[in-house]
Short mmCIF file of C-alpha atoms in Angstrom, two decimals:
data_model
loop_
_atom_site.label_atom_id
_atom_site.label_comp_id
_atom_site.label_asym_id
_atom_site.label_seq_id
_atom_site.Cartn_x
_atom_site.Cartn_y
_atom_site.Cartn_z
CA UNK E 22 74.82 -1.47 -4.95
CA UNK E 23 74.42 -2.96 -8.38
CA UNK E 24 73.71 0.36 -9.91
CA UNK E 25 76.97 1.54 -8.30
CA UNK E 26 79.17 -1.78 -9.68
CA UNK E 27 77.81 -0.70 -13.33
CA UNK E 28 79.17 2.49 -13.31
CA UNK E 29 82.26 2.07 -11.82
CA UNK E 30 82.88 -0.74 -14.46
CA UNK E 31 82.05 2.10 -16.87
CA UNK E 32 84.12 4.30 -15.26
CA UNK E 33 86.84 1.55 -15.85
CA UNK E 34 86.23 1.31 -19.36
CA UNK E 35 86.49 4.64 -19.79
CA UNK E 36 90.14 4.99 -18.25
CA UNK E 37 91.20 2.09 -20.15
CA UNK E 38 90.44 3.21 -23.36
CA UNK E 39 92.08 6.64 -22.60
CA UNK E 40 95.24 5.06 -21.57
CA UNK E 41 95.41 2.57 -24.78
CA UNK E 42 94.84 6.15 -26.47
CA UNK E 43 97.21 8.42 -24.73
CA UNK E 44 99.83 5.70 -25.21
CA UNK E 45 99.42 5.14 -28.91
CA UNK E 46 99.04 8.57 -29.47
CA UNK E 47 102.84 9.41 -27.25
CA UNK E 48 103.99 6.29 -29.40
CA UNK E 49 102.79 8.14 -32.83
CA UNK E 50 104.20 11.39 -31.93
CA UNK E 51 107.55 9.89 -31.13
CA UNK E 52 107.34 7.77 -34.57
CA UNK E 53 106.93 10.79 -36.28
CA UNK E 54 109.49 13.47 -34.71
CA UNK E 55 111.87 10.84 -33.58
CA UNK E 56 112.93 9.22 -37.13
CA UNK E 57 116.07 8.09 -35.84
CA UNK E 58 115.31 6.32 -32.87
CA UNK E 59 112.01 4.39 -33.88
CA UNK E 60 112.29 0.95 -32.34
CA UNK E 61 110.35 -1.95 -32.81
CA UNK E 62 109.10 -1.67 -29.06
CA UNK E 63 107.51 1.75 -30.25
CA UNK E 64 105.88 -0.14 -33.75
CA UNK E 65 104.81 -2.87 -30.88
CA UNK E 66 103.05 -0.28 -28.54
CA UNK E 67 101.16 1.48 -31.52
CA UNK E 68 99.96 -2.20 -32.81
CA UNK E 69 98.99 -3.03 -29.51
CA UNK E 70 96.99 -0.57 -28.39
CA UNK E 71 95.33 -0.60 -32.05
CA UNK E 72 94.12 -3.66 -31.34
CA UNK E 73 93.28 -3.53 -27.67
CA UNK E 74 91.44 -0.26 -28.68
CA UNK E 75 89.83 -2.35 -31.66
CA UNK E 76 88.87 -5.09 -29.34
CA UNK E 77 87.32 -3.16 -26.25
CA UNK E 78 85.27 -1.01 -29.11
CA UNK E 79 83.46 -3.95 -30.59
CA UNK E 80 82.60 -5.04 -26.97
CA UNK E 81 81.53 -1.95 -26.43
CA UNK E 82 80.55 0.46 -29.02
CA UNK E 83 79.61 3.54 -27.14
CA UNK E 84 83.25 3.73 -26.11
CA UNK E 85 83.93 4.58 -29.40
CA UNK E 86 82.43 7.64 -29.53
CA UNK E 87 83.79 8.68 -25.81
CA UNK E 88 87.01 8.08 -27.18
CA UNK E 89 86.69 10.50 -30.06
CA UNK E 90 85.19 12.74 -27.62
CA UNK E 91 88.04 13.20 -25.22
CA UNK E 92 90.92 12.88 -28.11
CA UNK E 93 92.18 16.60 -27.34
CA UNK E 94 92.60 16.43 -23.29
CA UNK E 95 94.00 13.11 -24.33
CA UNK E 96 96.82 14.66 -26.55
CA UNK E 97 97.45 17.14 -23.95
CA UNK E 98 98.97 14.20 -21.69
CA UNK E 99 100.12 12.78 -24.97
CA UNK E 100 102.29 15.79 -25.99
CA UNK E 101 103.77 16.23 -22.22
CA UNK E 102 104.98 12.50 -22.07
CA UNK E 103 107.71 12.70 -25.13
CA UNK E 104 108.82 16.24 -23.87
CA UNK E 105 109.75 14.67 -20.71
CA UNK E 106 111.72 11.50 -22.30
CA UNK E 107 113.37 13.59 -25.42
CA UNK E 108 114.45 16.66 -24.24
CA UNK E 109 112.70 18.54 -27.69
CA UNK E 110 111.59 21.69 -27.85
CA UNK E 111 108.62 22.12 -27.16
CA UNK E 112 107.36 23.29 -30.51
CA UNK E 113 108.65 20.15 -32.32
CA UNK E 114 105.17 18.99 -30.80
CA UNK E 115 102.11 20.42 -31.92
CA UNK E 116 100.13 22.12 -29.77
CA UNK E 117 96.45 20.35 -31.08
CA UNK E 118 96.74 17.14 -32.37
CA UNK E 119 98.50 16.48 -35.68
CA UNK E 120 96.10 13.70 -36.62
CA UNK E 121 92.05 13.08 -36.58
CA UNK E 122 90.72 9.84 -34.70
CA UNK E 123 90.56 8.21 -37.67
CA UNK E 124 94.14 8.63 -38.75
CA UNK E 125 95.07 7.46 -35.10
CA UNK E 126 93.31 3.81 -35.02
CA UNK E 127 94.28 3.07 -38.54
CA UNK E 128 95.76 -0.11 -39.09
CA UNK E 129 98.53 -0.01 -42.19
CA UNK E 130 98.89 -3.29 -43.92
CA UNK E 131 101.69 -4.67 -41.91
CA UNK E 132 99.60 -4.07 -39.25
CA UNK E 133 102.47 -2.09 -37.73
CA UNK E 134 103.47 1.93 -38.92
CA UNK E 135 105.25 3.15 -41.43
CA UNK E 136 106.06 6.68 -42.85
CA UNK E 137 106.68 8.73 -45.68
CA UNK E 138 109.63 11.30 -46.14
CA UNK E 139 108.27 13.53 -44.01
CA UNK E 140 107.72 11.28 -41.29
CA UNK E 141 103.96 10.89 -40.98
CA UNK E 142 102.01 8.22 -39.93
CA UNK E 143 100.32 5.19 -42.27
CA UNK E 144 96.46 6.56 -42.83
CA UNK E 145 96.55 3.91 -45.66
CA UNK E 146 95.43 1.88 -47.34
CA UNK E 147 93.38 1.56 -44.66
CA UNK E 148 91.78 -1.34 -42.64
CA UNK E 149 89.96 0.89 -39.84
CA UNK E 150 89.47 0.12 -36.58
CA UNK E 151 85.92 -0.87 -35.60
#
């Protein structure tokens, strides 16, 4: 039964860290196509799960790399979420996803997002994640 308990706490692990990442990625993509309506409950979300990701990866390392592992089924539920709330065509979103793992659990220096003209994401300067 213990053997059991271990990996269903693993299990759990697992679907936490893919929900912290599905929702900071949905929260990214909006940031980025969405200019207009970025909110500070959106800059919230992304810090958030940044540091919840942060967190659960120092506790547990190996997560890390599962993470990385499952980012493109992840975007997949990612990408569907904003089409639902927005209303966008469905090409506004890219198909694969627009940024590399790194990109995704970088922390900008206000600790929240910011953008350049064409909308993208803070990759720096970088304080990484883990």
């Amino acid at each position: 039964h213990i053997a059991e308990e271990v990996a269903d706490m693993g299990k759990s692990d697992q679907r936490e860290v893919q929900s912290f990442l599905t929702r900071l990625v949905l929260h990214l993509l909006k940031w980025q196509v969405q200019r207009r309506q970025r909110s500070a409950s959106w800059r919230s979300s992304i810090a958030d799960s940044r540091v919840q990701l942060k967190r659960i990866f120092k506790q547990s390392p190996s997560l890390r790399k599962f993470a990385a592992e499952c980012l493109a089924e992840i975007y997949v539920d990612a990408r569907h979420q904003p089409l639902i709330e927005t209303g966008l065509d469905p090409s506004t979103f890219p198909l694969e996803c627009p940024y590399t793992f790194e990109e995704i659990l970088v922390s900008c220096p206000d600790d929240f997002v910011s953008g350049d003209s064409a909308g993208r994401v803070c990759i720096g300067p970088p304080e990484r994640l883990g």
